[in-house]
Amino acid sequence: MNTALIVGHPDLTASRVSAALTATAARIPSVDVRLLADLYPGGAPDARAEQAALSLVDDVVLLYPTYWYSVPGALKNWLDTVMMRGWAYGTGAPGALAGKALRVVTTTGGDARGYRPGELHSYEYDAVLAPLRATAHRLGMRWRTPLVVHGVRDIDDQALAELSRHFGDLLQGLAEPDMRWGNPPLAEPVDAAEFVEAVGR
């Protein structure tokens, strides 16, 4: 299984988690790491070069930090430039990427609990991914379970090492996303009366 990892972080020198995951991927021979900020510092992707790279792989993985419930500008520009009509899709039909897999690996600064109705972000994170799911569908690609890493500000070195190992396994098809990264267990709600009674004992 060959994989193209499209890294949409605008500046890995300012990143801790995305930088560690990218470094892990770079050590895997079957993974073509395409760091957009380095390949295209002027911001204009080479559509033909990117299409050629994608034609050689089975899986496409998008790695990026979530920016305002979407992908960073460089990755959006890549999608707009590379997924051209006549190559990626046609009238009512998929194109060159049909049958390949698409997976998202993304990070958020805040806790997973904020991505619930009535909480800080109001929506489940799955709703944020709707445009990319629709893109996969339109291109005839297989949507694979995303890995959403919430609360990156609170990930310590040991957890980051574990996450990096897990990401390496994911890229090699040895594992599916571990939901503990995106969906940490929620504490049971505490009944106020029971709490007061317990404290008073």
mmCIF file of C-alpha atoms in Angstrom, residues 1-164:
data_model
loop_
_atom_site.group_PDB
_atom_site.id
_atom_site.type_symbol
_atom_site.label_atom_id
_atom_site.label_comp_id
_atom_site.label_asym_id
_atom_site.label_seq_id
_atom_site.Cartn_x
_atom_site.Cartn_y
_atom_site.Cartn_z
ATOM 1 C CA MET A 1 0.000 0.000 0.000
ATOM 2 C CA ASN A 2 1.465 3.335 -1.080
ATOM 3 C CA THR A 3 0.298 6.573 0.492
ATOM 4 C CA ALA A 4 0.556 10.253 -0.354
ATOM 5 C CA LEU A 5 0.577 12.374 2.788
ATOM 6 C CA ILE A 6 -0.472 15.923 1.930
ATOM 7 C CA VAL A 7 0.734 18.145 4.760
ATOM 8 C CA GLY A 8 -1.260 21.369 4.855
ATOM 9 C CA HIS A 9 0.324 22.982 7.912
ATOM 10 C CA PRO A 10 1.591 26.444 6.872
ATOM 11 C CA ASP A 11 4.666 26.378 9.130
ATOM 12 C CA LEU A 12 5.885 23.172 10.754
ATOM 13 C CA THR A 13 8.569 25.089 12.662
ATOM 14 C CA ALA A 14 5.727 26.533 14.714
ATOM 15 C CA SER A 15 4.088 23.139 15.208
ATOM 16 C CA ARG A 16 4.680 20.400 17.715
ATOM 17 C CA VAL A 17 2.137 17.704 16.905
ATOM 18 C CA SER A 18 1.924 18.073 13.119
ATOM 19 C CA ALA A 19 5.727 18.275 12.943
ATOM 20 C CA ALA A 20 6.099 15.044 14.933
ATOM 21 C CA LEU A 21 3.559 13.226 12.765
ATOM 22 C CA THR A 22 5.230 14.446 9.584
ATOM 23 C CA ALA A 23 8.607 13.243 10.852
ATOM 24 C CA THR A 24 7.116 9.823 11.576
ATOM 25 C CA ALA A 25 5.699 9.614 8.066
ATOM 26 C CA ALA A 26 9.025 10.609 6.515
ATOM 27 C CA ARG A 27 10.611 7.449 7.965
ATOM 28 C CA ILE A 28 8.164 5.141 6.167
ATOM 29 C CA PRO A 29 9.353 4.179 2.662
ATOM 30 C CA SER A 30 5.839 3.619 1.313
ATOM 31 C CA VAL A 31 4.731 7.166 2.191
ATOM 32 C CA ASP A 32 5.306 10.127 -0.131
ATOM 33 C CA VAL A 33 5.341 13.147 2.185
ATOM 34 C CA ARG A 34 4.247 16.241 0.286
ATOM 35 C CA LEU A 35 4.785 19.272 2.498
ATOM 36 C CA LEU A 36 2.962 22.025 0.640
ATOM 37 C CA ALA A 37 4.709 24.900 2.415
ATOM 38 C CA ASP A 38 8.088 23.591 1.244
ATOM 39 C CA LEU A 39 7.088 22.434 -2.228
ATOM 40 C CA TYR A 40 5.211 25.628 -3.085
ATOM 41 C CA PRO A 41 6.443 28.546 -0.985
ATOM 42 C CA GLY A 42 4.810 30.907 -3.459
ATOM 43 C CA GLY A 43 1.467 29.257 -2.825
ATOM 44 C CA ALA A 44 0.791 27.966 -6.361
ATOM 45 C CA PRO A 45 0.751 24.164 -6.531
ATOM 46 C CA ASP A 46 1.940 22.406 -9.687
ATOM 47 C CA ALA A 47 -1.248 20.586 -10.686
ATOM 48 C CA ARG A 48 0.447 18.147 -13.054
ATOM 49 C CA ALA A 49 3.144 17.209 -10.541
ATOM 50 C CA GLU A 50 0.581 16.654 -7.806
ATOM 51 C CA GLN A 51 -1.685 14.637 -10.080
ATOM 52 C CA ALA A 52 1.273 12.475 -11.111
ATOM 53 C CA ALA A 53 2.111 11.848 -7.446
ATOM 54 C CA LEU A 54 -1.479 10.925 -6.613
ATOM 55 C CA SER A 55 -1.692 8.530 -9.549
ATOM 56 C CA LEU A 56 1.044 6.378 -7.966
ATOM 57 C CA VAL A 57 -0.649 5.752 -4.612
ATOM 58 C CA ASP A 58 -3.560 3.825 -3.164
ATOM 59 C CA ASP A 59 -4.282 6.111 -0.228
ATOM 60 C CA VAL A 60 -4.368 9.883 0.125
ATOM 61 C CA VAL A 61 -4.048 11.298 3.648
ATOM 62 C CA LEU A 62 -4.598 14.971 4.423
ATOM 63 C CA LEU A 63 -2.725 16.150 7.522
ATOM 64 C CA TYR A 64 -3.576 19.625 8.763
ATOM 65 C CA PRO A 65 -4.548 21.746 11.770
ATOM 66 C CA THR A 66 -8.194 22.769 11.836
ATOM 67 C CA TYR A 67 -8.528 26.461 10.980
ATOM 68 C CA TRP A 68 -11.949 27.979 11.551
ATOM 69 C CA TYR A 69 -13.725 24.645 11.035
ATOM 70 C CA SER A 70 -11.928 24.045 7.756
ATOM 71 C CA VAL A 71 -8.536 23.338 6.179
ATOM 72 C CA PRO A 72 -5.722 25.923 6.065
ATOM 73 C CA GLY A 73 -5.571 28.114 2.970
ATOM 74 C CA ALA A 74 -2.625 26.251 1.400
ATOM 75 C CA LEU A 75 -4.506 22.963 1.502
ATOM 76 C CA LYS A 76 -7.699 24.532 0.146
ATOM 77 C CA ASN A 77 -5.636 26.021 -2.694
ATOM 78 C CA TRP A 78 -4.151 22.565 -3.343
ATOM 79 C CA LEU A 79 -7.618 21.018 -3.550
ATOM 80 C CA ASP A 80 -8.869 23.771 -5.863
ATOM 81 C CA THR A 81 -5.845 23.489 -8.147
ATOM 82 C CA VAL A 82 -5.284 19.733 -8.280
ATOM 83 C CA MET A 83 -8.852 18.388 -8.361
ATOM 84 C CA MET A 84 -9.440 19.595 -11.899
ATOM 85 C CA ARG A 85 -12.430 18.795 -14.053
ATOM 86 C CA GLY A 86 -11.432 16.262 -16.664
ATOM 87 C CA TRP A 87 -8.917 14.633 -14.323
ATOM 88 C CA ALA A 88 -10.393 14.277 -10.838
ATOM 89 C CA TYR A 89 -13.993 14.207 -12.048
ATOM 90 C CA GLY A 90 -16.217 14.578 -15.070
ATOM 91 C CA THR A 91 -19.846 15.353 -15.739
ATOM 92 C CA GLY A 92 -21.708 13.176 -13.264
ATOM 93 C CA ALA A 93 -18.764 10.804 -12.961
ATOM 94 C CA PRO A 94 -15.582 10.318 -10.944
ATOM 95 C CA GLY A 95 -12.146 10.482 -12.499
ATOM 96 C CA ALA A 96 -8.544 9.444 -11.873
ATOM 97 C CA LEU A 97 -8.897 9.071 -8.102
ATOM 98 C CA ALA A 98 -11.861 6.683 -8.202
ATOM 99 C CA GLY A 99 -11.328 3.711 -5.920
ATOM 100 C CA LYS A 100 -8.490 5.298 -3.972
ATOM 101 C CA ALA A 101 -8.932 6.034 -0.269
ATOM 102 C CA LEU A 102 -9.093 9.434 1.396
ATOM 103 C CA ARG A 103 -8.374 9.905 5.088
ATOM 104 C CA VAL A 104 -8.197 13.061 7.179
ATOM 105 C CA VAL A 105 -5.799 13.464 10.088
ATOM 106 C CA THR A 106 -6.380 16.779 11.791
ATOM 107 C CA THR A 107 -5.691 18.556 15.062
ATOM 108 C CA THR A 108 -7.634 21.025 17.161
ATOM 109 C CA GLY A 109 -6.464 23.212 20.000
ATOM 110 C CA GLY A 110 -9.545 22.708 22.139
ATOM 111 C CA ASP A 111 -11.019 19.753 23.942
ATOM 112 C CA ALA A 112 -13.330 17.263 22.235
ATOM 113 C CA ARG A 113 -16.093 18.211 24.664
ATOM 114 C CA GLY A 114 -16.484 21.553 22.900
ATOM 115 C CA TYR A 115 -17.669 19.762 19.763
ATOM 116 C CA ARG A 116 -21.130 18.898 21.033
ATOM 117 C CA PRO A 117 -24.500 20.563 20.553
ATOM 118 C CA GLY A 118 -24.868 23.404 23.019
ATOM 119 C CA GLU A 119 -21.158 23.564 23.770
ATOM 120 C CA LEU A 120 -18.482 25.977 22.516
ATOM 121 C CA HIS A 121 -18.491 24.885 18.863
ATOM 122 C CA SER A 122 -22.132 23.766 18.755
ATOM 123 C CA TYR A 123 -21.571 20.882 16.305
ATOM 124 C CA GLU A 124 -20.061 17.426 16.481
ATOM 125 C CA TYR A 125 -16.692 17.420 14.730
ATOM 126 C CA ASP A 126 -18.036 15.030 12.113
ATOM 127 C CA ALA A 127 -20.170 17.901 10.806
ATOM 128 C CA VAL A 128 -17.006 19.958 10.225
ATOM 129 C CA LEU A 129 -15.742 17.206 7.922
ATOM 130 C CA ALA A 130 -18.843 17.227 5.700
ATOM 131 C CA PRO A 131 -17.176 19.143 2.799
ATOM 132 C CA LEU A 132 -14.294 16.660 2.632
ATOM 133 C CA ARG A 133 -16.644 13.687 2.889
ATOM 134 C CA ALA A 134 -18.625 15.165 0.004
ATOM 135 C CA THR A 135 -15.394 15.643 -1.946
ATOM 136 C CA ALA A 136 -14.469 11.986 -1.476
ATOM 137 C CA HIS A 137 -17.932 10.925 -2.607
ATOM 138 C CA ARG A 138 -17.868 13.146 -5.689
ATOM 139 C CA LEU A 139 -14.432 11.870 -6.709
ATOM 140 C CA GLY A 140 -15.402 8.234 -6.219
ATOM 141 C CA MET A 141 -12.931 7.808 -3.374
ATOM 142 C CA ARG A 142 -13.394 5.600 -0.322
ATOM 143 C CA TRP A 143 -13.788 7.712 2.821
ATOM 144 C CA ARG A 144 -11.743 6.206 5.610
ATOM 145 C CA THR A 145 -12.263 6.859 9.305
ATOM 146 C CA PRO A 146 -10.574 10.163 10.192
ATOM 147 C CA LEU A 147 -8.147 10.645 13.039
ATOM 148 C CA VAL A 148 -9.074 13.827 14.880
ATOM 149 C CA VAL A 149 -6.615 14.778 17.603
ATOM 150 C CA HIS A 150 -8.268 17.195 20.003
ATOM 151 C CA GLY A 151 -6.619 19.298 22.685
ATOM 152 C CA VAL A 152 -3.109 19.333 21.205
ATOM 153 C CA ARG A 153 -2.009 21.992 23.696
ATOM 154 C CA ASP A 154 -2.373 19.430 26.471
ATOM 155 C CA ILE A 155 -0.564 16.490 24.833
ATOM 156 C CA ASP A 156 2.585 15.679 26.799
ATOM 157 C CA ASP A 157 5.740 14.108 25.366
ATOM 158 C CA GLN A 158 4.759 10.542 26.237
ATOM 159 C CA ALA A 159 1.329 10.909 24.667
ATOM 160 C CA LEU A 160 2.867 12.502 21.570
ATOM 161 C CA ALA A 161 5.244 9.553 21.198
ATOM 162 C CA GLU A 162 2.286 7.158 21.456
ATOM 163 C CA LEU A 163 0.317 9.197 18.944
ATOM 164 C CA SER A 164 3.254 9.217 16.520
#
